[in-house]
Amino acid sequence: MKVDNVKTFFVAIVVLGMVIGFSGCLQQEVSTQEKEPCEVRNLNASDKVSGVATLTWDVKCPVLNNTNGTSIAYYKVYRDGEHVRDSEDNQYIDYGVEVDEEYTYRVSAVSTEGVEGPKSDPASVKIKPGMPGV
C-alpha cells in the first residue's frame, strides 16, 4: 500500500528565549510505503520429546526496492486459535500441552514496523506418552 501525503508546518527561530523570526509556510511531501509482511511456511509440529510439542518453520520475505525487504522482529505462535507465545527464532517448544491431546498450531511473522503477516497453514500434533525420543 502506498500513501502520499503533504505536510505543512512553520518554523520559529528562538535565540535565548527571544523569538527572532518565523519562516514562511514550508511544505514537505511525505511518501510512505508499508512493506509487505513476511510469510511463515512449512510449519511442522512434532512430539519427538514426550510431553511437549516442537514447532519449526521457514519464512519467506518479499524483496522491495533492491533491499532485503521486511525485517522480522518476532513470530507469534497460536495454539488452537489462541496466541500462546512469541518467539524470536523460527522454532518453539510448547511445554503447556497434555499427553493424549491433539493441538493445532499456526504461526505468523511480525515486522519491525509492528505489522503482523498472515498466519501459516495449520500443523497438528497429538502428544503421545512415552520416553523422550520414542
XYZ file of N, CA and C in Angstrom:
402
model
N 0.845 -1.162 0.000
C 0.000 0.000 0.000
C 0.893 1.228 0.000
N 0.605 2.179 -0.834
C 1.398 3.401 -0.898
C 0.514 4.572 -0.487
N 1.022 5.403 0.398
C 0.281 6.562 0.871
C 1.115 7.793 0.575
N 0.544 8.739 -0.133
C 1.221 10.006 -0.390
C 0.512 11.085 0.406
N 1.277 11.971 0.969
C 0.711 12.991 1.824
C 1.622 14.214 1.776
N 1.055 15.384 1.978
C 1.830 16.617 2.047
C 1.625 17.206 3.433
N 2.709 17.474 4.129
C 2.664 18.058 5.465
C 3.065 19.525 5.368
N 2.334 20.387 6.066
C 2.632 21.813 6.104
C 2.991 22.190 7.537
N 4.065 22.975 7.701
C 4.464 23.398 9.031
C 5.201 24.725 8.945
N 5.319 25.382 10.108
C 6.037 26.639 10.235
C 7.177 26.430 11.222
N 8.266 27.166 11.052
C 9.412 27.062 11.945
C 9.635 28.419 12.595
N 9.761 28.414 13.929
C 10.091 29.635 14.664
C 11.553 29.555 15.078
N 12.278 30.650 14.915
C 13.680 30.697 15.311
C 13.748 31.423 16.649
N 14.235 30.713 17.673
C 14.295 31.259 19.023
C 15.751 31.263 19.477
N 16.229 32.438 19.933
C 17.584 32.561 20.453
C 17.485 33.135 21.860
N 18.005 32.396 22.836
C 17.996 32.826 24.237
C 16.623 33.316 24.671
N 15.593 32.572 24.337
C 14.247 32.886 24.783
C 13.538 33.961 23.992
N 14.185 34.556 23.012
C 13.542 35.602 22.220
C 13.232 35.058 20.832
N 12.034 35.314 20.377
C 11.649 34.886 19.039
C 12.271 35.850 18.046
N 13.123 35.342 17.176
C 13.810 36.168 16.192
C 12.976 36.314 14.928
N 12.301 35.263 14.538
C 11.504 35.342 13.323
C 10.805 34.030 13.036
N 9.900 34.082 12.087
C 9.161 32.904 11.649
C 9.459 32.657 10.184
N 9.492 31.413 9.830
C 9.675 31.080 8.417
C 8.349 31.246 7.699
N 8.425 31.245 6.409
C 7.197 31.181 5.632
C 6.623 29.776 5.742
N 5.576 29.566 5.051
C 4.927 28.260 5.036
C 5.849 27.248 4.354
N 6.188 26.183 5.058
C 7.022 25.126 4.496
C 6.154 23.904 4.234
N 6.370 23.276 3.112
C 5.640 22.052 2.811
C 6.632 20.947 2.514
N 6.353 19.807 3.048
C 7.197 18.640 2.817
C 6.314 17.503 2.337
N 6.660 16.966 1.184
C 5.910 15.820 0.688
C 6.426 14.573 1.385
N 5.515 13.827 1.950
C 5.860 12.615 2.670
C 5.280 11.437 1.912
N 6.120 10.505 1.598
C 5.672 9.304 0.899
C 6.113 8.099 1.705
N 5.156 7.298 2.110
C 5.487 6.103 2.871
C 4.966 4.890 2.136
N 5.678 3.824 2.290
C 5.240 2.574 1.694
C 5.289 1.515 2.777
N 4.131 0.950 3.072
C 4.078 -0.111 4.055
C 4.627 -1.373 3.412
N 5.646 -1.938 4.006
C 6.254 -3.132 3.442
C 5.332 -4.330 3.632
N 5.374 -5.217 2.651
C 4.598 -6.439 2.768
C 5.190 -7.280 3.889
N 4.334 -7.895 4.708
C 4.858 -8.721 5.791
C 5.427 -10.039 5.272
N 6.284 -10.624 6.072
C 6.855 -11.926 5.729
C 5.807 -13.010 5.944
N 5.990 -14.110 5.243
C 5.036 -15.213 5.300
C 5.717 -16.457 5.877
N 5.091 -17.035 6.898
C 5.596 -18.263 7.504
C 5.131 -19.442 6.661
N 6.068 -20.341 6.355
C 5.765 -21.514 5.524
C 6.341 -22.769 6.166
N 5.848 -23.912 5.686
C 6.379 -25.218 6.089
C 6.383 -25.420 7.601
N 5.290 -25.014 8.255
C 5.176 -25.231 9.696
C 5.096 -26.731 9.968
N 5.928 -27.191 10.895
C 5.943 -28.597 11.281
C 5.766 -28.685 12.792
N 4.821 -29.512 13.229
C 4.593 -29.748 14.653
C 4.857 -31.220 14.933
N 5.699 -31.510 15.927
C 6.018 -32.903 16.243
C 6.062 -33.103 17.753
N 6.009 -34.365 18.152
C 6.088 -34.721 19.576
C 7.286 -35.633 19.820
N 8.407 -35.286 19.247
C 9.617 -36.113 19.370
C 10.062 -36.263 20.818
N 9.765 -35.282 21.632
C 10.075 -35.345 23.055
C 8.754 -35.477 23.798
N 8.648 -36.489 24.658
C 7.408 -36.760 25.377
C 6.937 -35.546 26.172
N 5.663 -35.256 26.056
C 5.049 -34.207 26.863
C 5.199 -32.798 26.340
N 5.846 -32.605 25.199
C 5.969 -31.265 24.619
C 5.704 -31.328 23.119
N 5.325 -30.204 22.553
C 5.173 -30.078 21.101
C 6.321 -29.215 20.591
N 7.004 -29.698 19.579
C 8.117 -28.964 18.987
C 7.688 -28.428 17.631
N 7.795 -27.116 17.450
C 7.411 -26.463 16.197
C 8.650 -25.928 15.497
N 8.697 -26.098 14.197
C 9.731 -25.484 13.359
C 9.058 -24.956 12.107
N 9.657 -23.922 11.484
C 9.079 -23.346 10.281
C 10.125 -22.593 9.482
N 9.758 -22.308 8.235
C 10.555 -21.470 7.343
C 9.814 -20.154 7.168
N 10.504 -19.169 6.621
C 9.863 -17.880 6.378
C 10.308 -17.346 5.026
N 9.382 -16.697 4.337
C 9.679 -16.059 3.051
C 9.299 -14.594 3.163
N 10.289 -13.734 2.919
C 10.061 -12.290 2.977
C 10.171 -11.708 1.577
N 9.323 -10.717 1.261
C 9.407 -10.082 -0.055
C 10.660 -9.224 -0.174
N 11.113 -9.039 -1.394
C 12.247 -8.160 -1.667
C 11.680 -6.877 -2.262
N 12.005 -5.741 -1.654
C 11.455 -4.452 -2.082
C 12.574 -3.488 -2.447
N 12.463 -2.863 -3.586
C 13.385 -1.789 -3.980
C 14.857 -2.155 -3.782
N 15.235 -3.338 -4.220
C 16.623 -3.798 -4.128
C 17.153 -3.858 -2.700
N 16.253 -4.046 -1.734
C 16.671 -4.250 -0.350
C 16.243 -5.646 0.047
N 16.537 -6.007 1.257
C 16.144 -7.340 1.698
C 14.706 -7.386 2.199
N 13.950 -6.344 1.977
C 12.534 -6.365 2.337
C 12.307 -6.077 3.806
N 11.328 -6.733 4.348
C 10.898 -6.507 5.713
C 11.780 -7.260 6.702
N 12.089 -6.627 7.813
C 12.823 -7.300 8.880
C 11.827 -7.873 9.877
N 12.122 -9.062 10.368
C 11.235 -9.719 11.319
C 11.679 -9.378 12.734
N 10.727 -8.916 13.553
C 11.007 -8.637 14.961
C 10.839 -9.913 15.788
N 9.757 -10.653 15.513
C 9.475 -11.897 16.234
C 8.353 -12.638 15.522
N 8.047 -13.819 16.025
C 6.964 -14.639 15.491
C 5.900 -14.810 16.570
N 4.639 -14.856 16.157
C 3.537 -15.124 17.077
C 3.102 -16.569 16.878
N 3.036 -17.320 17.974
C 2.644 -18.726 17.934
C 1.215 -18.845 18.464
N 0.372 -19.519 17.688
C -1.022 -19.740 18.057
C -1.265 -21.230 18.261
N -1.918 -21.587 19.364
C -2.335 -22.964 19.620
C -3.860 -22.987 19.679
N -4.454 -23.799 18.825
C -5.914 -23.916 18.767
C -6.585 -22.542 18.678
N -6.003 -21.660 17.871
C -6.586 -20.352 17.602
C -6.240 -19.259 18.593
N -5.581 -19.600 19.690
C -5.232 -18.613 20.715
C -3.735 -18.320 20.686
N -3.390 -17.044 20.784
C -1.976 -16.655 20.849
C -1.416 -17.143 22.185
N -0.372 -17.982 22.127
C 0.197 -18.531 23.358
C 1.564 -17.962 23.700
N 2.332 -17.553 22.683
C 3.681 -17.094 22.976
C 4.287 -16.421 21.758
N 5.296 -15.597 21.992
C 6.108 -15.034 20.915
C 7.450 -15.755 20.910
N 8.044 -15.855 19.737
C 9.349 -16.499 19.599
C 10.235 -15.631 18.720
N 11.487 -15.471 19.102
C 12.431 -14.706 18.285
C 13.099 -15.578 17.232
N 12.964 -16.891 17.358
C 13.567 -17.835 16.417
C 12.477 -18.534 15.615
N 12.882 -19.264 14.583
C 11.884 -19.974 13.780
C 11.681 -21.400 14.305
N 11.617 -21.474 15.629
C 11.269 -22.717 16.305
C 10.688 -22.376 17.671
N 9.911 -23.309 18.202
C 9.283 -23.079 19.500
C 8.967 -24.432 20.121
N 9.204 -24.572 21.423
C 8.830 -25.775 22.156
C 7.710 -25.397 23.110
N 6.565 -26.059 22.945
C 5.383 -25.779 23.764
C 5.314 -26.796 24.903
N 5.591 -26.317 26.115
C 5.550 -27.172 27.297
C 4.151 -27.221 27.910
N 3.258 -26.371 27.445
C 1.923 -26.274 28.030
C 0.910 -27.207 27.396
N 1.312 -28.436 27.096
C 0.416 -29.395 26.447
C 0.204 -30.605 27.349
N -0.836 -31.368 27.061
C -1.184 -32.556 27.831
C -1.043 -33.801 26.967
N -0.603 -34.896 27.571
C -0.482 -36.179 26.884
C -1.860 -36.633 26.411
N -1.910 -37.243 25.244
C -3.123 -37.774 24.602
C -4.056 -36.685 24.071
N -3.613 -35.457 24.040
C -4.407 -34.368 23.455
C -3.822 -33.995 22.102
N -4.690 -33.532 21.198
C -4.234 -33.063 19.888
C -4.330 -31.542 19.842
N -3.315 -30.920 19.277
C -3.239 -29.466 19.192
C -2.963 -29.046 17.756
N -3.546 -27.921 17.382
C -3.315 -27.356 16.054
C -2.632 -26.004 16.225
N -1.558 -25.812 15.487
C -0.741 -24.603 15.601
C -0.749 -23.816 14.298
N -0.591 -22.512 14.442
C -0.324 -21.614 13.323
C 0.685 -20.591 13.826
N 1.461 -20.023 12.907
C 2.499 -19.055 13.276
C 2.455 -17.900 12.285
N 2.696 -16.687 12.773
C 2.804 -15.518 11.891
C 4.076 -14.758 12.239
N 4.586 -14.017 11.269
C 5.767 -13.173 11.475
C 5.307 -11.739 11.720
N 5.969 -11.055 12.642
C 5.672 -9.653 12.932
C 6.903 -8.835 12.556
N 6.699 -7.817 11.712
C 7.816 -6.997 11.233
C 8.279 -6.020 12.302
N 9.438 -5.425 12.073
C 9.952 -4.412 12.990
C 9.059 -3.179 13.015
N 8.212 -3.022 11.983
C 7.237 -1.925 11.962
C 5.969 -2.294 12.725
N 5.894 -3.530 13.248
C 4.728 -3.969 14.010
C 3.612 -4.549 13.170
N 3.876 -4.825 11.898
C 2.854 -5.382 11.012
C 2.909 -6.903 11.101
N 1.769 -7.501 11.468
C 1.700 -8.958 11.535
C 1.330 -9.517 10.177
N 2.098 -10.473 9.719
C 1.835 -11.129 8.448
C 0.731 -12.159 8.591
N 0.408 -12.827 7.496
C -0.648 -13.836 7.538
C -0.221 -15.039 8.381
N -1.197 -15.694 8.977
C -0.907 -16.908 9.732
C -0.570 -18.032 8.761
N 0.306 -18.905 9.198
C 0.719 -20.054 8.388
C -0.442 -21.024 8.213
N -0.248 -21.963 7.310
C -1.171 -23.087 7.243
C -1.063 -23.827 8.569
N -2.146 -24.478 8.999
C -2.103 -25.168 10.289
C -1.252 -26.438 10.252
N -0.707 -26.779 11.411
C 0.005 -28.046 11.608
C -0.484 -28.619 12.934
N -0.827 -29.897 12.936
C -1.374 -30.532 14.133
C -0.451 -31.622 14.649
N -0.553 -31.870 15.948
C 0.221 -32.937 16.578
C -0.580 -33.480 17.757
N -0.543 -34.804 17.931
C -1.128 -35.445 19.113
C 0.025 -35.827 20.025
N -0.057 -35.383 21.265
C 1.013 -35.616 22.226
C 0.870 -37.034 22.777
N 1.894 -37.839 22.551
C 1.869 -39.249 22.950
C 2.673 -39.448 24.229
N 2.236 -40.405 25.043
C 3.041 -40.728 26.223
C 4.266 -41.531 25.811
N 5.236 -41.586 26.650
C 6.418 -42.381 26.352
C 7.676 -41.672 26.778
N 8.774 -42.323 26.565
C 10.075 -41.778 26.918
C 10.496 -40.746 25.877
N 11.277 -39.742 26.265
C 11.761 -38.767 25.289
C 12.481 -39.447 24.132
N 12.167 -39.019 22.931
C 12.807 -39.551 21.739
C 12.186 -40.827 21.228
N 11.133 -41.320 21.893
C 10.493 -42.574 21.469
C 9.263 -42.274 20.654
